[in-house]
Amino acid sequence: MTDPTRDTAFKPNLTKTESKAEAVSRIAMSMIEQETAKRDAKTARLKEARLAQEAAAQPAKAAPRAKVRQAK
């Protein structure tokens, strides 16, 4: 048996139901985190594509005309 440490000595023992609930909760949270990461990546990719499309669609701005001075 291992020597009790501060972390293991006061750790409550989970019942069978609690340990199953903990496992299900941990798996669900990892699935949610994966879905969030996928959604964020897709959003970033779509934003980049939209910005590129908008930049390509804008006509190039003409150089400003030089002001012509009129003689008095």
PDB file of N, CA, C and O in Angstrom:
ATOM      1  N   MET A   1       0.842  -1.172   0.000  1.00  0.00           N
ATOM      2  CA  MET A   1       0.000   0.000   0.000  1.00  0.00           C
ATOM      3  C   MET A   1       0.891   1.240   0.000  1.00  0.00           C
ATOM      4  O   MET A   1       1.961   1.253   0.595  1.00  0.00           O
ATOM      5  N   THR A   2       0.426   2.289  -0.636  1.00  0.00           N
ATOM      6  CA  THR A   2       1.223   3.503  -0.718  1.00  0.00           C
ATOM      7  C   THR A   2       1.047   4.317   0.549  1.00  0.00           C
ATOM      8  O   THR A   2       0.059   4.202   1.262  1.00  0.00           O
ATOM      9  N   ASP A   3       2.010   5.141   0.807  1.00  0.00           N
ATOM     10  CA  ASP A   3       1.924   6.021   1.961  1.00  0.00           C
ATOM     11  C   ASP A   3       0.882   7.101   1.699  1.00  0.00           C
ATOM     12  O   ASP A   3       0.826   7.658   0.601  1.00  0.00           O
ATOM     13  N   PRO A   4       0.068   7.396   2.687  1.00  0.00           N
ATOM     14  CA  PRO A   4      -0.935   8.441   2.479  1.00  0.00           C
ATOM     15  C   PRO A   4      -0.267   9.808   2.370  1.00  0.00           C
ATOM     16  O   PRO A   4       0.675  10.123   3.102  1.00  0.00           O
ATOM     17  N   THR A   5      -0.743  10.573   1.455  1.00  0.00           N
ATOM     18  CA  THR A   5      -0.257  11.934   1.287  1.00  0.00           C
ATOM     19  C   THR A   5      -1.411  12.887   1.555  1.00  0.00           C
ATOM     20  O   THR A   5      -2.550  12.460   1.783  1.00  0.00           O
ATOM     21  N   ARG A   6      -1.099  14.149   1.473  1.00  0.00           N
ATOM     22  CA  ARG A   6      -2.132  15.153   1.724  1.00  0.00           C
ATOM     23  C   ARG A   6      -3.285  15.002   0.723  1.00  0.00           C
ATOM     24  O   ARG A   6      -4.449  15.155   1.063  1.00  0.00           O
ATOM     25  N   ASP A   7      -2.943  14.679  -0.538  1.00  0.00           N
ATOM     26  CA  ASP A   7      -3.975  14.561  -1.559  1.00  0.00           C
ATOM     27  C   ASP A   7      -4.798  13.285  -1.424  1.00  0.00           C
ATOM     28  O   ASP A   7      -5.997  13.284  -1.680  1.00  0.00           O
ATOM     29  N   THR A   8      -4.170  12.192  -1.033  1.00  0.00           N
ATOM     30  CA  THR A   8      -4.893  10.921  -0.974  1.00  0.00           C
ATOM     31  C   THR A   8      -5.548  10.673   0.379  1.00  0.00           C
ATOM     32  O   THR A   8      -6.537   9.942   0.448  1.00  0.00           O
ATOM     33  N   ALA A   9      -5.051  11.237   1.439  1.00  0.00           N
ATOM     34  CA  ALA A   9      -5.578  10.954   2.770  1.00  0.00           C
ATOM     35  C   ALA A   9      -6.969  11.530   2.969  1.00  0.00           C
ATOM     36  O   ALA A   9      -7.814  10.928   3.636  1.00  0.00           O
ATOM     37  N   PHE A  10      -7.239  12.675   2.386  1.00  0.00           N
ATOM     38  CA  PHE A  10      -8.518  13.328   2.624  1.00  0.00           C
ATOM     39  C   PHE A  10      -9.457  13.252   1.431  1.00  0.00           C
ATOM     40  O   PHE A  10     -10.471  13.922   1.381  1.00  0.00           O
ATOM     41  N   LYS A  11      -9.107  12.438   0.452  1.00  0.00           N
ATOM     42  CA  LYS A  11      -9.942  12.292  -0.728  1.00  0.00           C
ATOM     43  C   LYS A  11     -11.127  11.390  -0.380  1.00  0.00           C
ATOM     44  O   LYS A  11     -10.951  10.269   0.102  1.00  0.00           O
ATOM     45  N   PRO A  12     -12.337  11.886  -0.613  1.00  0.00           N
ATOM     46  CA  PRO A  12     -13.505  11.055  -0.270  1.00  0.00           C
ATOM     47  C   PRO A  12     -13.642   9.899  -1.251  1.00  0.00           C
ATOM     48  O   PRO A  12     -13.336  10.015  -2.437  1.00  0.00           O
ATOM     49  N   ASN A  13     -14.063   8.771  -0.723  1.00  0.00           N
ATOM     50  CA  ASN A  13     -14.312   7.617  -1.573  1.00  0.00           C
ATOM     51  C   ASN A  13     -15.688   7.776  -2.201  1.00  0.00           C
ATOM     52  O   ASN A  13     -16.687   8.010  -1.498  1.00  0.00           O
ATOM     53  N   LEU A  14     -15.736   7.658  -3.508  1.00  0.00           N
ATOM     54  CA  LEU A  14     -17.004   7.800  -4.211  1.00  0.00           C
ATOM     55  C   LEU A  14     -17.748   6.477  -4.236  1.00  0.00           C
ATOM     56  O   LEU A  14     -17.141   5.414  -4.329  1.00  0.00           O
ATOM     57  N   THR A  15     -19.060   6.576  -4.156  1.00  0.00           N
ATOM     58  CA  THR A  15     -19.863   5.362  -4.281  1.00  0.00           C
ATOM     59  C   THR A  15     -19.860   4.946  -5.746  1.00  0.00           C
ATOM     60  O   THR A  15     -19.401   5.676  -6.626  1.00  0.00           O
ATOM     61  N   LYS A  16     -20.391   3.767  -6.008  1.00  0.00           N
ATOM     62  CA  LYS A  16     -20.425   3.247  -7.375  1.00  0.00           C
ATOM     63  C   LYS A  16     -21.225   4.176  -8.280  1.00  0.00           C
ATOM     64  O   LYS A  16     -20.819   4.478  -9.398  1.00  0.00           O
ATOM     65  N   THR A  17     -22.332   4.680  -7.789  1.00  0.00           N
ATOM     66  CA  THR A  17     -23.172   5.585  -8.567  1.00  0.00           C
ATOM     67  C   THR A  17     -22.466   6.905  -8.815  1.00  0.00           C
ATOM     68  O   THR A  17     -22.493   7.443  -9.924  1.00  0.00           O
ATOM     69  N   GLU A  18     -21.820   7.426  -7.792  1.00  0.00           N
ATOM     70  CA  GLU A  18     -21.112   8.697  -7.933  1.00  0.00           C
ATOM     71  C   GLU A  18     -19.941   8.578  -8.917  1.00  0.00           C
ATOM     72  O   GLU A  18     -19.704   9.489  -9.710  1.00  0.00           O
ATOM     73  N   SER A  19     -19.236   7.459  -8.867  1.00  0.00           N
ATOM     74  CA  SER A  19     -18.100   7.288  -9.777  1.00  0.00           C
ATOM     75  C   SER A  19     -18.581   7.162 -11.220  1.00  0.00           C
ATOM     76  O   SER A  19     -17.941   7.680 -12.133  1.00  0.00           O
ATOM     77  N   LYS A  20     -19.698   6.490 -11.449  1.00  0.00           N
ATOM     78  CA  LYS A  20     -20.258   6.405 -12.793  1.00  0.00           C
ATOM     79  C   LYS A  20     -20.711   7.779 -13.265  1.00  0.00           C
ATOM     80  O   LYS A  20     -20.469   8.161 -14.414  1.00  0.00           O
ATOM     81  N   ALA A  21     -21.343   8.534 -12.395  1.00  0.00           N
ATOM     82  CA  ALA A  21     -21.798   9.876 -12.750  1.00  0.00           C
ATOM     83  C   ALA A  21     -20.607  10.765 -13.066  1.00  0.00           C
ATOM     84  O   ALA A  21     -20.657  11.578 -14.006  1.00  0.00           O
ATOM     85  N   GLU A  22     -19.537  10.617 -12.310  1.00  0.00           N
ATOM     86  CA  GLU A  22     -18.326  11.401 -12.558  1.00  0.00           C
ATOM     87  C   GLU A  22     -17.732  11.061 -13.920  1.00  0.00           C
ATOM     88  O   GLU A  22     -17.318  11.951 -14.667  1.00  0.00           O
ATOM     89  N   ALA A  23     -17.709   9.790 -14.263  1.00  0.00           N
ATOM     90  CA  ALA A  23     -17.174   9.367 -15.558  1.00  0.00           C
ATOM     91  C   ALA A  23     -18.026   9.907 -16.702  1.00  0.00           C
ATOM     92  O   ALA A  23     -17.501  10.411 -17.700  1.00  0.00           O
ATOM     93  N   VAL A  24     -19.332   9.825 -16.558  1.00  0.00           N
ATOM     94  CA  VAL A  24     -20.238  10.331 -17.592  1.00  0.00           C
ATOM     95  C   VAL A  24     -20.079  11.835 -17.728  1.00  0.00           C
ATOM     96  O   VAL A  24     -20.027  12.372 -18.841  1.00  0.00           O
ATOM     97  N   SER A  25     -19.970  12.522 -16.623  1.00  0.00           N
ATOM     98  CA  SER A  25     -19.800  13.970 -16.647  1.00  0.00           C
ATOM     99  C   SER A  25     -18.492  14.352 -17.332  1.00  0.00           C
ATOM    100  O   SER A  25     -18.446  15.274 -18.152  1.00  0.00           O
ATOM    101  N   ARG A  26     -17.426  13.645 -17.018  1.00  0.00           N
ATOM    102  CA  ARG A  26     -16.120  13.928 -17.613  1.00  0.00           C
ATOM    103  C   ARG A  26     -16.148  13.697 -19.125  1.00  0.00           C
ATOM    104  O   ARG A  26     -15.648  14.509 -19.907  1.00  0.00           O
ATOM    105  N   ILE A  27     -16.787  12.614 -19.569  1.00  0.00           N
ATOM    106  CA  ILE A  27     -16.891  12.313 -20.995  1.00  0.00           C
ATOM    107  C   ILE A  27     -17.738  13.360 -21.703  1.00  0.00           C
ATOM    108  O   ILE A  27     -17.387  13.839 -22.789  1.00  0.00           O
ATOM    109  N   ALA A  28     -18.846  13.748 -21.089  1.00  0.00           N
ATOM    110  CA  ALA A  28     -19.718  14.760 -21.687  1.00  0.00           C
ATOM    111  C   ALA A  28     -18.998  16.098 -21.821  1.00  0.00           C
ATOM    112  O   ALA A  28     -19.111  16.768 -22.852  1.00  0.00           O
ATOM    113  N   MET A  29     -18.253  16.476 -20.805  1.00  0.00           N
ATOM    114  CA  MET A  29     -17.523  17.746 -20.868  1.00  0.00           C
ATOM    115  C   MET A  29     -16.454  17.715 -21.965  1.00  0.00           C
ATOM    116  O   MET A  29     -16.261  18.697 -22.675  1.00  0.00           O
ATOM    117  N   SER A  30     -15.793  16.584 -22.137  1.00  0.00           N
ATOM    118  CA  SER A  30     -14.783  16.495 -23.196  1.00  0.00           C
ATOM    119  C   SER A  30     -15.439  16.582 -24.569  1.00  0.00           C
ATOM    120  O   SER A  30     -14.899  17.209 -25.485  1.00  0.00           O
ATOM    121  N   MET A  31     -16.618  15.989 -24.728  1.00  0.00           N
ATOM    122  CA  MET A  31     -17.341  16.070 -25.993  1.00  0.00           C
ATOM    123  C   MET A  31     -17.763  17.510 -26.275  1.00  0.00           C
ATOM    124  O   MET A  31     -17.641  17.995 -27.409  1.00  0.00           O
ATOM    125  N   ILE A  32     -18.233  18.200 -25.260  1.00  0.00           N
ATOM    126  CA  ILE A  32     -18.656  19.590 -25.427  1.00  0.00           C
ATOM    127  C   ILE A  32     -17.465  20.462 -25.804  1.00  0.00           C
ATOM    128  O   ILE A  32     -17.558  21.326 -26.682  1.00  0.00           O
ATOM    129  N   GLU A  33     -16.317  20.232 -25.165  1.00  0.00           N
ATOM    130  CA  GLU A  33     -15.111  21.000 -25.476  1.00  0.00           C
ATOM    131  C   GLU A  33     -14.659  20.755 -26.911  1.00  0.00           C
ATOM    132  O   GLU A  33     -14.244  21.682 -27.605  1.00  0.00           O
ATOM    133  N   GLN A  34     -14.756  19.507 -27.382  1.00  0.00           N
ATOM    134  CA  GLN A  34     -14.377  19.189 -28.755  1.00  0.00           C
ATOM    135  C   GLN A  34     -15.304  19.888 -29.747  1.00  0.00           C
ATOM    136  O   GLN A  34     -14.848  20.431 -30.752  1.00  0.00           O
ATOM    137  N   GLU A  35     -16.606  19.861 -29.472  1.00  0.00           N
ATOM    138  CA  GLU A  35     -17.565  20.519 -30.350  1.00  0.00           C
ATOM    139  C   GLU A  35     -17.333  22.023 -30.385  1.00  0.00           C
ATOM    140  O   GLU A  35     -17.430  22.647 -31.440  1.00  0.00           O
ATOM    141  N   THR A  36     -17.008  22.609 -29.252  1.00  0.00           N
ATOM    142  CA  THR A  36     -16.734  24.045 -29.192  1.00  0.00           C
ATOM    143  C   THR A  36     -15.493  24.382 -30.012  1.00  0.00           C
ATOM    144  O   THR A  36     -15.479  25.378 -30.744  1.00  0.00           O
ATOM    145  N   ALA A  37     -14.466  23.568 -29.903  1.00  0.00           N
ATOM    146  CA  ALA A  37     -13.240  23.803 -30.665  1.00  0.00           C
ATOM    147  C   ALA A  37     -13.514  23.707 -32.161  1.00  0.00           C
ATOM    148  O   ALA A  37     -13.029  24.535 -32.951  1.00  0.00           O
ATOM    149  N   LYS A  38     -14.301  22.715 -32.579  1.00  0.00           N
ATOM    150  CA  LYS A  38     -14.654  22.576 -33.990  1.00  0.00           C
ATOM    151  C   LYS A  38     -15.446  23.787 -34.468  1.00  0.00           C
ATOM    152  O   LYS A  38     -15.203  24.307 -35.557  1.00  0.00           O
ATOM    153  N   ARG A  39     -16.394  24.226 -33.662  1.00  0.00           N
ATOM    154  CA  ARG A  39     -17.227  25.379 -34.036  1.00  0.00           C
ATOM    155  C   ARG A  39     -16.385  26.642 -34.158  1.00  0.00           C
ATOM    156  O   ARG A  39     -16.537  27.401 -35.114  1.00  0.00           O
ATOM    157  N   ASP A  40     -15.469  26.857 -33.223  1.00  0.00           N
ATOM    158  CA  ASP A  40     -14.600  28.033 -33.276  1.00  0.00           C
ATOM    159  C   ASP A  40     -13.694  27.996 -34.508  1.00  0.00           C
ATOM    160  O   ASP A  40     -13.480  29.026 -35.159  1.00  0.00           O
ATOM    161  N   ALA A  41     -13.165  26.823 -34.843  1.00  0.00           N
ATOM    162  CA  ALA A  41     -12.312  26.692 -36.016  1.00  0.00           C
ATOM    163  C   ALA A  41     -13.105  26.967 -37.291  1.00  0.00           C
ATOM    164  O   ALA A  41     -12.625  27.653 -38.200  1.00  0.00           O
ATOM    165  N   LYS A  42     -14.320  26.446 -37.350  1.00  0.00           N
ATOM    166  CA  LYS A  42     -15.162  26.663 -38.527  1.00  0.00           C
ATOM    167  C   LYS A  42     -15.519  28.138 -38.656  1.00  0.00           C
ATOM    168  O   LYS A  42     -15.481  28.706 -39.751  1.00  0.00           O
ATOM    169  N   THR A  43     -15.839  28.789 -37.547  1.00  0.00           N
ATOM    170  CA  THR A  43     -16.179  30.212 -37.565  1.00  0.00           C
ATOM    171  C   THR A  43     -15.000  31.033 -38.058  1.00  0.00           C
ATOM    172  O   THR A  43     -15.165  31.938 -38.881  1.00  0.00           O
ATOM    173  N   ALA A  44     -13.801  30.734 -37.587  1.00  0.00           N
ATOM    174  CA  ALA A  44     -12.613  31.465 -38.009  1.00  0.00           C
ATOM    175  C   ALA A  44     -12.352  31.253 -39.499  1.00  0.00           C
ATOM    176  O   ALA A  44     -12.023  32.205 -40.224  1.00  0.00           O
ATOM    177  N   ARG A  45     -12.507  30.018 -39.962  1.00  0.00           N
ATOM    178  CA  ARG A  45     -12.284  29.717 -41.374  1.00  0.00           C
ATOM    179  C   ARG A  45     -13.290  30.458 -42.254  1.00  0.00           C
ATOM    180  O   ARG A  45     -12.931  31.053 -43.277  1.00  0.00           O
ATOM    181  N   LEU A  46     -14.556  30.461 -41.851  1.00  0.00           N
ATOM    182  CA  LEU A  46     -15.579  31.149 -42.630  1.00  0.00           C
ATOM    183  C   LEU A  46     -15.378  32.659 -42.622  1.00  0.00           C
ATOM    184  O   LEU A  46     -15.620  33.330 -43.623  1.00  0.00           O
ATOM    185  N   LYS A  47     -14.916  33.202 -41.501  1.00  0.00           N
ATOM    186  CA  LYS A  47     -14.664  34.640 -41.422  1.00  0.00           C
ATOM    187  C   LYS A  47     -13.546  35.030 -42.379  1.00  0.00           C
ATOM    188  O   LYS A  47     -13.648  36.041 -43.084  1.00  0.00           O
ATOM    189  N   GLU A  48     -12.478  34.230 -42.409  1.00  0.00           N
ATOM    190  CA  GLU A  48     -11.374  34.510 -43.323  1.00  0.00           C
ATOM    191  C   GLU A  48     -11.843  34.455 -44.773  1.00  0.00           C
ATOM    192  O   GLU A  48     -11.478  35.305 -45.588  1.00  0.00           O
ATOM    193  N   ALA A  49     -12.672  33.461 -45.097  1.00  0.00           N
ATOM    194  CA  ALA A  49     -13.176  33.338 -46.464  1.00  0.00           C
ATOM    195  C   ALA A  49     -14.062  34.529 -46.819  1.00  0.00           C
ATOM    196  O   ALA A  49     -13.982  35.062 -47.930  1.00  0.00           O
ATOM    197  N   ARG A  50     -14.894  34.972 -45.887  1.00  0.00           N
ATOM    198  CA  ARG A  50     -15.778  36.117 -46.136  1.00  0.00           C
ATOM    199  C   ARG A  50     -14.968  37.384 -46.350  1.00  0.00           C
ATOM    200  O   ARG A  50     -15.239  38.156 -47.276  1.00  0.00           O
ATOM    201  N   LEU A  51     -13.957  37.603 -45.525  1.00  0.00           N
ATOM    202  CA  LEU A  51     -13.125  38.792 -45.675  1.00  0.00           C
ATOM    203  C   LEU A  51     -12.369  38.775 -47.003  1.00  0.00           C
ATOM    204  O   LEU A  51     -12.233  39.808 -47.664  1.00  0.00           O
ATOM    205  N   ALA A  52     -11.886  37.605 -47.414  1.00  0.00           N
ATOM    206  CA  ALA A  52     -11.186  37.495 -48.690  1.00  0.00           C
ATOM    207  C   ALA A  52     -12.135  37.773 -49.848  1.00  0.00           C
ATOM    208  O   ALA A  52     -11.776  38.450 -50.812  1.00  0.00           O
ATOM    209  N   GLN A  53     -13.359  37.270 -49.733  1.00  0.00           N
ATOM    210  CA  GLN A  53     -14.342  37.490 -50.791  1.00  0.00           C
ATOM    211  C   GLN A  53     -14.726  38.967 -50.868  1.00  0.00           C
ATOM    212  O   GLN A  53     -14.845  39.517 -51.962  1.00  0.00           O
ATOM    213  N   GLU A  54     -14.904  39.611 -49.731  1.00  0.00           N
ATOM    214  CA  GLU A  54     -15.249  41.031 -49.720  1.00  0.00           C
ATOM    215  C   GLU A  54     -14.104  41.868 -50.288  1.00  0.00           C
ATOM    216  O   GLU A  54     -14.342  42.831 -51.012  1.00  0.00           O
ATOM    217  N   ALA A  55     -12.866  41.504 -49.983  1.00  0.00           N
ATOM    218  CA  ALA A  55     -11.717  42.247 -50.485  1.00  0.00           C
ATOM    219  C   ALA A  55     -11.610  42.105 -52.003  1.00  0.00           C
ATOM    220  O   ALA A  55     -11.262  43.060 -52.701  1.00  0.00           O
ATOM    221  N   ALA A  56     -11.927  40.930 -52.522  1.00  0.00           N
ATOM    222  CA  ALA A  56     -11.856  40.707 -53.964  1.00  0.00           C
ATOM    223  C   ALA A  56     -13.001  41.415 -54.681  1.00  0.00           C
ATOM    224  O   ALA A  56     -12.848  41.839 -55.827  1.00  0.00           O
ATOM    225  N   ALA A  57     -14.132  41.581 -54.023  1.00  0.00           N
ATOM    226  CA  ALA A  57     -15.297  42.179 -54.660  1.00  0.00           C
ATOM    227  C   ALA A  57     -15.218  43.696 -54.703  1.00  0.00           C
ATOM    228  O   ALA A  57     -15.846  44.324 -55.554  1.00  0.00           O
ATOM    229  N   GLN A  58     -14.455  44.314 -53.821  1.00  0.00           N
ATOM    230  CA  GLN A  58     -14.367  45.766 -53.793  1.00  0.00           C
ATOM    231  C   GLN A  58     -13.524  46.246 -54.972  1.00  0.00           C
ATOM    232  O   GLN A  58     -12.440  45.721 -55.225  1.00  0.00           O
ATOM    233  N   PRO A  59     -14.023  47.256 -55.709  1.00  0.00           N
ATOM    234  CA  PRO A  59     -13.208  47.780 -56.812  1.00  0.00           C
ATOM    235  C   PRO A  59     -12.022  48.554 -56.242  1.00  0.00           C
ATOM    236  O   PRO A  59     -12.083  49.107 -55.152  1.00  0.00           O
ATOM    237  N   ALA A  60     -10.953  48.555 -57.002  1.00  0.00           N
ATOM    238  CA  ALA A  60      -9.758  49.276 -56.567  1.00  0.00           C
ATOM    239  C   ALA A  60     -10.075  50.767 -56.573  1.00  0.00           C
ATOM    240  O   ALA A  60     -10.676  51.295 -57.501  1.00  0.00           O
ATOM    241  N   LYS A  61      -9.670  51.459 -55.537  1.00  0.00           N
ATOM    242  CA  LYS A  61      -9.927  52.891 -55.448  1.00  0.00           C
ATOM    243  C   LYS A  61      -8.983  53.615 -56.396  1.00  0.00           C
ATOM    244  O   LYS A  61      -7.789  53.323 -56.447  1.00  0.00           O
ATOM    245  N   ALA A  62      -9.555  54.558 -57.148  1.00  0.00           N
ATOM    246  CA  ALA A  62      -8.742  55.340 -58.073  1.00  0.00           C
ATOM    247  C   ALA A  62      -7.915  56.340 -57.278  1.00  0.00           C
ATOM    248  O   ALA A  62      -8.314  56.788 -56.207  1.00  0.00           O
ATOM    249  N   ALA A  63      -6.765  56.684 -57.816  1.00  0.00           N
ATOM    250  CA  ALA A  63      -5.908  57.650 -57.150  1.00  0.00           C
ATOM    251  C   ALA A  63      -6.621  59.003 -57.154  1.00  0.00           C
ATOM    252  O   ALA A  63      -7.301  59.359 -58.115  1.00  0.00           O
ATOM    253  N   PRO A  64      -6.502  59.771 -56.097  1.00  0.00           N
ATOM    254  CA  PRO A  64      -7.184  61.073 -56.065  1.00  0.00           C
ATOM    255  C   PRO A  64      -6.614  61.997 -57.138  1.00  0.00           C
ATOM    256  O   PRO A  64      -5.418  61.989 -57.421  1.00  0.00           O
ATOM    257  N   ARG A  65      -7.515  62.749 -57.717  1.00  0.00           N
ATOM    258  CA  ARG A  65      -7.099  63.675 -58.772  1.00  0.00           C
ATOM    259  C   ARG A  65      -6.379  64.856 -58.160  1.00  0.00           C
ATOM    260  O   ARG A  65      -6.705  65.297 -57.067  1.00  0.00           O
ATOM    261  N   ALA A  66      -5.435  65.360 -58.925  1.00  0.00           N
ATOM    262  CA  ALA A  66      -4.709  66.546 -58.479  1.00  0.00           C
ATOM    263  C   ALA A  66      -5.625  67.747 -58.648  1.00  0.00           C
ATOM    264  O   ALA A  66      -6.378  67.854 -59.614  1.00  0.00           O
ATOM    265  N   LYS A  67      -5.579  68.632 -57.691  1.00  0.00           N
ATOM    266  CA  LYS A  67      -6.421  69.819 -57.772  1.00  0.00           C
ATOM    267  C   LYS A  67      -5.885  70.750 -58.855  1.00  0.00           C
ATOM    268  O   LYS A  67      -4.685  71.001 -58.925  1.00  0.00           O
ATOM    269  N   VAL A  68      -6.780  71.213 -59.665  1.00  0.00           N
ATOM    270  CA  VAL A  68      -6.394  72.111 -60.748  1.00  0.00           C
ATOM    271  C   VAL A  68      -6.650  73.534 -60.289  1.00  0.00           C
ATOM    272  O   VAL A  68      -7.771  73.866 -59.871  1.00  0.00           O
ATOM    273  N   ARG A  69      -5.636  74.369 -60.353  1.00  0.00           N
ATOM    274  CA  ARG A  69      -5.806  75.755 -59.951  1.00  0.00           C
ATOM    275  C   ARG A  69      -6.266  76.552 -61.180  1.00  0.00           C
ATOM    276  O   ARG A  69      -5.745  76.381 -62.280  1.00  0.00           O
ATOM    277  N   GLN A  70      -7.247  77.317 -60.942  1.00  0.00           N
ATOM    278  CA  GLN A  70      -7.741  78.163 -62.039  1.00  0.00           C
ATOM    279  C   GLN A  70      -7.116  79.532 -61.924  1.00  0.00           C
ATOM    280  O   GLN A  70      -6.993  80.083 -60.835  1.00  0.00           O
ATOM    281  N   ALA A  71      -6.743  80.096 -63.075  1.00  0.00           N
ATOM    282  CA  ALA A  71      -6.129  81.422 -63.094  1.00  0.00           C
ATOM    283  C   ALA A  71      -7.185  82.470 -62.817  1.00  0.00           C
ATOM    284  O   ALA A  71      -8.324  82.377 -63.260  1.00  0.00           O
ATOM    285  N   LYS A  72      -6.811  83.499 -62.121  1.00  0.00           N
ATOM    286  CA  LYS A  72      -7.765  84.562 -61.795  1.00  0.00           C
ATOM    287  C   LYS A  72      -7.680  85.650 -62.787  1.00  0.00           C
ATOM    288  O   LYS A  72      -6.805  86.071 -63.365  1.00  0.00           O
TER     289      LYS A  72
END
